[in-house]
Amino acid sequence: MLKYLLNLSRFNKQLTMVFVDSIFLVLILLASFSLRLGHWYWPENDLIWIIFGTPVIAIPIFVRFGLYRAVIRYISFKLLWAVVQAASFYALVWGVVGFMMAVDGIPRSVILINWFLTILIIGGLRMTARWFFLDLDKINQTIKNNVVVYGAGSAGRQLLTALQQSSEYHPVAFIDDKYELQKQSIGGVEVVSLDDIENLIRKYKVNEVLLALPSVSRVRRNEIIDLLEPYQVMVRSLPGVSELAQGKINISDLKEVSIKDLLGRDTVNPNKGLLSKNITDKVVLVTGAGGSIGSELCRQIVFLKPKVLLLYEMTEFNLYEISQQLSVISHQCEVIPLLGSVNNRGRLSNIFKIFNVQTIYHAAAYKHVPIVELNNTEGIYNNIFGTLNCAQVAIDTGVETFVLISTDKAVRPTNTMGATKRTAELVLQSLDARQSGTKFTMVRFGNVLGSSGSVVPLFKQQIKEGGPITVTDKDIIRYFMTIPEAVELVIQAGAMGTGGDVFVLDMGKPVRIDDLA
């Protein structure tokens, strides 16, 4: 029978609810009279019609207040308020109809008792059904992941509601740093301190900690991650406040701790005036547009409203991928994908002339240190002579600004890749000193989290495969920043340059590679 009810269509389920409500509405009225008179009451004469005909009055009112639109499994306190409103209006209308029909034997207190019992029973039926169906779901579902929610604020409470209705997670406790919240209960879930995490993991076999701290600083988030590091749990987090503002928290909003959380600092806010100086209403070309840095450059550039954005890339798939991404967001400017190598001087010259390029961001380079070391001839040809080709054509065609994406490995280089980038810088400084038409600027920065040349993707893949993680030297340190942050600073540095400048980005405190792993 239960299985039959669950498999009914939505319309048939609504009819069933109407039928059940109709029966209970009649029983409620009989109970109201019985309570008032002090004995079991059975109506006579005209009272029979007004009692047994009560669904004719109540059901249209319940429909109007949306009591049959809500899905029982997911009803909320908002629906209970609708029950209160509907029951109040129904009780009032029923009383007025009874007195207008001049039916004898209706005590006025029966109206009040009927109102109270209707709220209690009609609302209670729905809540009972909700809990019953949720418990049934739990029985039919596979074993859920026991999780702990870190943060008992408003985001944590919203997350708890979503988790309790999910098929994946079972929240066993809150962790919160506020002493006044500890040992309290929120939504039936106890709030404890971080000191109890070990007991929770052992008692409930917790395998995930969900960070419901969208407003906390990145420094504090990093401290929490460090505190959780000794335990064998996966840590997931909610998005930031700006993302939460777009709608309510969903289970799908939970994500693994981002590589951005490894920075240990908040990202730097950009100067919007500098961002638009060399881009807005200009023809902009990005070489290596399909790479990790080049593609992020393109994504940020389209929002700065250039006249035309040219994507110059030698790998067809990478070019296709970034052009497809930009087609979704680049409604305010024309985006043109162009296949070609930076060593094809004729191709570069034709493009710069035809489109009258004004700003160039030169991100095309071979940057994997071991690969360039094994293929040093190609590294030199691409990184040095490719840059020289682009720069000379830029001068010949009157390009206003040329920004080279360089690297901190160009400082006292100890490998071929660093040496080629340092040579490229010297080439541009030499060309800048010989002419005044094109302004050349170079921007150096360290490892970018998640870029194709970063160690982070390798570490993530090794972790995914179960290890081991390969660390060449535990004492090696690196400076890190996120791709969006690096690109914003590149654009700003390019706007600040006066010609021949080499900008070095302040990347905060260094991170030990062993700690990163």
mmCIF file of N, CA, C and O in Angstrom, residues 174-231:
data_model
loop_
_atom_site.group_PDB
_atom_site.id
_atom_site.type_symbol
_atom_site.label_atom_id
_atom_site.label_comp_id
_atom_site.label_asym_id
_atom_site.label_seq_id
_atom_site.Cartn_x
_atom_site.Cartn_y
_atom_site.Cartn_z
ATOM 1 N N PHE A 174 28.393 20.159 15.118
ATOM 2 C CA PHE A 174 28.966 21.441 14.721
ATOM 3 C C PHE A 174 30.260 21.645 15.497
ATOM 4 O O PHE A 174 30.372 21.229 16.654
ATOM 5 N N ILE A 175 31.226 22.317 14.870
ATOM 6 C CA ILE A 175 32.391 22.821 15.597
ATOM 7 C C ILE A 175 32.360 24.340 15.484
ATOM 8 O O ILE A 175 32.160 24.876 14.386
ATOM 9 N N ASP A 176 32.515 25.022 16.587
ATOM 10 C CA ASP A 176 32.536 26.486 16.545
ATOM 11 C C ASP A 176 33.502 27.007 17.602
ATOM 12 O O ASP A 176 33.625 26.431 18.691
ATOM 13 N N ASP A 177 34.178 28.112 17.250
ATOM 14 C CA ASP A 177 35.170 28.686 18.159
ATOM 15 C C ASP A 177 34.531 29.514 19.272
ATOM 16 O O ASP A 177 35.186 29.817 20.272
ATOM 17 N N LYS A 178 33.264 29.912 19.111
ATOM 18 C CA LYS A 178 32.594 30.736 20.130
ATOM 19 C C LYS A 178 32.204 29.872 21.326
ATOM 20 O O LYS A 178 31.427 28.935 21.192
ATOM 21 N N TYR A 179 32.728 30.248 22.477
ATOM 22 C CA TYR A 179 32.509 29.450 23.686
ATOM 23 C C TYR A 179 31.029 29.397 24.066
ATOM 24 O O TYR A 179 30.527 28.375 24.539
ATOM 25 N N GLU A 180 30.304 30.538 23.848
ATOM 26 C CA GLU A 180 28.900 30.594 24.261
ATOM 27 C C GLU A 180 28.004 29.650 23.448
ATOM 28 O O GLU A 180 26.903 29.304 23.872
ATOM 29 N N LEU A 181 28.457 29.236 22.263
ATOM 30 C CA LEU A 181 27.668 28.312 21.446
ATOM 31 C C LEU A 181 27.965 26.847 21.766
ATOM 32 O O LEU A 181 27.149 25.970 21.478
ATOM 33 N N GLN A 182 29.124 26.604 22.351
ATOM 34 C CA GLN A 182 29.533 25.228 22.627
ATOM 35 C C GLN A 182 28.628 24.582 23.673
ATOM 36 O O GLN A 182 28.150 25.241 24.590
ATOM 37 N N LYS A 183 28.356 23.303 23.500
ATOM 38 C CA LYS A 183 27.460 22.501 24.336
ATOM 39 C C LYS A 183 25.991 22.875 24.132
ATOM 40 O O LYS A 183 25.126 22.422 24.885
ATOM 41 N N GLN A 184 25.715 23.721 23.116
ATOM 42 C CA GLN A 184 24.339 24.013 22.738
ATOM 43 C C GLN A 184 23.937 23.076 21.593
ATOM 44 O O GLN A 184 24.763 22.347 21.048
ATOM 45 N N SER A 185 22.664 23.107 21.235
ATOM 46 C CA SER A 185 22.165 22.260 20.148
ATOM 47 C C SER A 185 21.481 23.127 19.095
ATOM 48 O O SER A 185 20.675 23.996 19.433
ATOM 49 N N ILE A 186 21.820 22.910 17.838
ATOM 50 C CA ILE A 186 21.212 23.646 16.725
ATOM 51 C C ILE A 186 20.609 22.631 15.768
ATOM 52 O O ILE A 186 21.325 21.797 15.196
ATOM 53 N N GLY A 187 19.292 22.687 15.600
ATOM 54 C CA GLY A 187 18.620 21.752 14.703
ATOM 55 C C GLY A 187 18.832 20.301 15.087
ATOM 56 O O GLY A 187 18.898 19.423 14.230
ATOM 57 N N GLY A 188 18.968 20.063 16.406
ATOM 58 C CA GLY A 188 19.180 18.702 16.876
ATOM 59 C C GLY A 188 20.611 18.224 16.780
ATOM 60 O O GLY A 188 20.897 17.054 17.040
ATOM 61 N N VAL A 189 21.536 19.127 16.423
ATOM 62 C CA VAL A 189 22.950 18.774 16.282
ATOM 63 C C VAL A 189 23.757 19.554 17.314
ATOM 64 O O VAL A 189 23.640 20.781 17.406
ATOM 65 N N GLU A 190 24.579 18.867 18.065
ATOM 66 C CA GLU A 190 25.338 19.483 19.151
ATOM 67 C C GLU A 190 26.505 20.319 18.618
ATOM 68 O O GLU A 190 27.137 19.970 17.614
ATOM 69 N N VAL A 191 26.781 21.423 19.312
ATOM 70 C CA VAL A 191 27.922 22.283 18.986
ATOM 71 C C VAL A 191 29.049 21.975 19.961
ATOM 72 O O VAL A 191 28.845 22.002 21.179
ATOM 73 N N VAL A 192 30.225 21.670 19.432
ATOM 74 C CA VAL A 192 31.374 21.335 20.275
ATOM 75 C C VAL A 192 32.562 22.198 19.874
ATOM 76 O O VAL A 192 32.507 22.949 18.896
ATOM 77 N N SER A 193 33.643 22.078 20.619
ATOM 78 C CA SER A 193 34.860 22.815 20.297
ATOM 79 C C SER A 193 35.769 21.950 19.429
ATOM 80 O O SER A 193 35.561 20.737 19.298
ATOM 81 N N LEU A 194 36.785 22.573 18.850
ATOM 82 C CA LEU A 194 37.720 21.844 17.989
ATOM 83 C C LEU A 194 38.473 20.763 18.768
ATOM 84 O O LEU A 194 38.921 19.773 18.188
ATOM 85 N N ASP A 195 38.579 20.928 20.079
ATOM 86 C CA ASP A 195 39.291 19.935 20.897
ATOM 87 C C ASP A 195 38.601 18.568 20.861
ATOM 88 O O ASP A 195 39.221 17.542 21.162
ATOM 89 N N ASP A 196 37.299 18.565 20.505
ATOM 90 C CA ASP A 196 36.539 17.310 20.494
ATOM 91 C C ASP A 196 36.584 16.598 19.147
ATOM 92 O O ASP A 196 35.946 15.549 18.988
ATOM 93 N N ILE A 197 37.301 17.143 18.173
ATOM 94 C CA ILE A 197 37.283 16.581 16.815
ATOM 95 C C ILE A 197 37.784 15.140 16.797
ATOM 96 O O ILE A 197 37.233 14.283 16.094
ATOM 97 N N GLU A 198 38.805 14.844 17.590
ATOM 98 C CA GLU A 198 39.352 13.490 17.584
ATOM 99 C C GLU A 198 38.327 12.482 18.091
ATOM 100 O O GLU A 198 38.175 11.391 17.531
ATOM 101 N N ASN A 199 37.586 12.856 19.150
ATOM 102 C CA ASN A 199 36.550 11.967 19.688
ATOM 103 C C ASN A 199 35.429 11.763 18.675
ATOM 104 O O ASN A 199 34.894 10.660 18.538
ATOM 105 N N LEU A 200 35.062 12.838 17.964
ATOM 106 C CA LEU A 200 33.997 12.740 16.956
ATOM 107 C C LEU A 200 34.396 11.791 15.831
ATOM 108 O O LEU A 200 33.593 10.967 15.378
ATOM 109 N N ILE A 201 35.633 11.928 15.371
ATOM 110 C CA ILE A 201 36.124 11.073 14.281
ATOM 111 C C ILE A 201 36.108 9.611 14.695
ATOM 112 O O ILE A 201 35.690 8.731 13.930
ATOM 113 N N ARG A 202 36.525 9.348 15.941
ATOM 114 C CA ARG A 202 36.581 7.964 16.417
ATOM 115 C C ARG A 202 35.181 7.406 16.693
ATOM 116 O O ARG A 202 34.871 6.277 16.320
ATOM 117 N N LYS A 203 34.309 8.223 17.298
ATOM 118 C CA LYS A 203 32.976 7.762 17.689
ATOM 119 C C LYS A 203 32.053 7.566 16.495
ATOM 120 O O LYS A 203 31.338 6.565 16.396
ATOM 121 N N TYR A 204 32.046 8.545 15.571
ATOM 122 C CA TYR A 204 31.085 8.506 14.454
ATOM 123 C C TYR A 204 31.728 8.113 13.118
ATOM 124 O O TYR A 204 31.057 8.106 12.094
ATOM 125 N N LYS A 205 33.039 7.821 13.156
ATOM 126 C CA LYS A 205 33.769 7.508 11.916
ATOM 127 C C LYS A 205 33.585 8.629 10.881
ATOM 128 O O LYS A 205 33.245 8.390 9.713
ATOM 129 N N VAL A 206 33.800 9.845 11.344
ATOM 130 C CA VAL A 206 33.681 11.030 10.485
ATOM 131 C C VAL A 206 34.757 10.984 9.415
ATOM 132 O O VAL A 206 35.933 10.721 9.709
ATOM 133 N N ASN A 207 34.373 11.218 8.150
ATOM 134 C CA ASN A 207 35.369 11.218 7.080
ATOM 135 C C ASN A 207 35.461 12.546 6.331
ATOM 136 O O ASN A 207 36.275 12.691 5.444
ATOM 137 N N GLU A 208 34.598 13.514 6.709
ATOM 138 C CA GLU A 208 34.683 14.828 6.069
ATOM 139 C C GLU A 208 34.362 15.935 7.065
ATOM 140 O O GLU A 208 33.506 15.766 7.938
ATOM 141 N N VAL A 209 35.047 17.060 6.914
ATOM 142 C CA VAL A 209 34.738 18.282 7.665
ATOM 143 C C VAL A 209 34.351 19.346 6.650
ATOM 144 O O VAL A 209 35.088 19.603 5.694
ATOM 145 N N LEU A 210 33.178 19.941 6.842
ATOM 146 C CA LEU A 210 32.664 20.944 5.912
ATOM 147 C C LEU A 210 32.816 22.327 6.537
ATOM 148 O O LEU A 210 32.247 22.594 7.600
ATOM 149 N N LEU A 211 33.586 23.185 5.897
ATOM 150 C CA LEU A 211 33.831 24.538 6.421
ATOM 151 C C LEU A 211 32.706 25.463 5.981
ATOM 152 O O LEU A 211 32.595 25.822 4.816
ATOM 153 N N ALA A 212 31.869 25.859 6.929
ATOM 154 C CA ALA A 212 30.784 26.819 6.642
ATOM 155 C C ALA A 212 31.212 28.179 7.163
ATOM 156 O O ALA A 212 30.612 28.752 8.071
ATOM 157 N N LEU A 213 32.283 28.705 6.579
ATOM 158 C CA LEU A 213 32.887 29.969 7.028
ATOM 159 C C LEU A 213 33.111 30.881 5.822
ATOM 160 O O LEU A 213 34.254 31.239 5.511
ATOM 161 N N PRO A 214 32.044 31.295 5.133
ATOM 162 C CA PRO A 214 32.217 32.056 3.890
ATOM 163 C C PRO A 214 32.826 33.436 4.087
ATOM 164 O O PRO A 214 33.398 33.992 3.155
ATOM 165 N N SER A 215 32.723 34.000 5.296
ATOM 166 C CA SER A 215 33.199 35.367 5.519
ATOM 167 C C SER A 215 34.562 35.431 6.191
ATOM 168 O O SER A 215 35.114 36.512 6.369
ATOM 169 N N VAL A 216 35.109 34.284 6.576
ATOM 170 C CA VAL A 216 36.370 34.295 7.316
ATOM 171 C C VAL A 216 37.527 34.642 6.379
ATOM 172 O O VAL A 216 37.477 34.376 5.170
ATOM 173 N N SER A 217 38.557 35.264 6.907
ATOM 174 C CA SER A 217 39.708 35.643 6.094
ATOM 175 C C SER A 217 40.482 34.408 5.669
ATOM 176 O O SER A 217 40.391 33.345 6.300
ATOM 177 N N ARG A 218 41.247 34.546 4.594
ATOM 178 C CA ARG A 218 42.023 33.417 4.110
ATOM 179 C C ARG A 218 43.090 33.004 5.124
ATOM 180 O O ARG A 218 43.434 31.830 5.218
ATOM 181 N N VAL A 219 43.588 33.962 5.897
ATOM 182 C CA VAL A 219 44.592 33.637 6.920
ATOM 183 C C VAL A 219 43.985 32.702 7.961
ATOM 184 O O VAL A 219 44.560 31.680 8.332
ATOM 185 N N ARG A 220 42.770 33.057 8.447
ATOM 186 C CA ARG A 220 42.102 32.225 9.449
ATOM 187 C C ARG A 220 41.721 30.867 8.874
ATOM 188 O O ARG A 220 41.856 29.830 9.542
ATOM 189 N N ARG A 221 41.277 30.842 7.612
ATOM 190 C CA ARG A 221 40.923 29.587 6.964
ATOM 191 C C ARG A 221 42.146 28.672 6.904
ATOM 192 O O ARG A 221 42.059 27.464 7.134
ATOM 193 N N ASN A 222 43.305 29.266 6.596
ATOM 194 C CA ASN A 222 44.533 28.485 6.520
ATOM 195 C C ASN A 222 44.916 27.919 7.885
ATOM 196 O O ASN A 222 45.398 26.794 7.999
ATOM 197 N N GLU A 223 44.667 28.705 8.947
ATOM 198 C CA GLU A 223 44.955 28.236 10.305
ATOM 199 C C GLU A 223 44.082 27.024 10.657
ATOM 200 O O GLU A 223 44.554 26.057 11.251
ATOM 201 N N ILE A 224 42.805 27.102 10.258
ATOM 202 C CA ILE A 224 41.881 25.991 10.541
ATOM 203 C C ILE A 224 42.304 24.741 9.790
ATOM 204 O O ILE A 224 42.299 23.632 10.337
ATOM 205 N N ILE A 225 42.693 24.923 8.527
ATOM 206 C CA ILE A 225 43.146 23.776 7.731
ATOM 207 C C ILE A 225 44.382 23.140 8.372
ATOM 208 O O ILE A 225 44.511 21.919 8.419
ATOM 209 N N ASP A 226 45.289 23.981 8.884
ATOM 210 C CA ASP A 226 46.481 23.464 9.565
ATOM 211 C C ASP A 226 46.097 22.648 10.802
ATOM 212 O O ASP A 226 46.706 21.617 11.099
ATOM 213 N N LEU A 227 45.070 23.123 11.547
ATOM 214 C CA LEU A 227 44.629 22.416 12.750
ATOM 215 C C LEU A 227 43.989 21.066 12.412
ATOM 216 O O LEU A 227 44.067 20.114 13.196
ATOM 217 N N LEU A 228 43.358 20.995 11.237
ATOM 218 C CA LEU A 228 42.695 19.755 10.825
ATOM 219 C C LEU A 228 43.645 18.784 10.123
ATOM 220 O O LEU A 228 43.297 17.619 9.905
ATOM 221 N N GLU A 229 44.838 19.270 9.771
ATOM 222 C CA GLU A 229 45.785 18.472 8.980
ATOM 223 C C GLU A 229 46.128 17.120 9.605
ATOM 224 O O GLU A 229 46.237 16.118 8.888
ATOM 225 N N PRO A 230 46.282 17.026 10.945
ATOM 226 C CA PRO A 230 46.691 15.723 11.516
ATOM 227 C C PRO A 230 45.635 14.623 11.378
ATOM 228 O O PRO A 230 45.948 13.455 11.576
ATOM 229 N N TYR A 231 44.391 14.978 11.069
ATOM 230 C CA TYR A 231 43.317 13.988 11.065
ATOM 231 C C TYR A 231 43.041 13.481 9.650
ATOM 232 O O TYR A 231 43.141 14.219 8.679
#
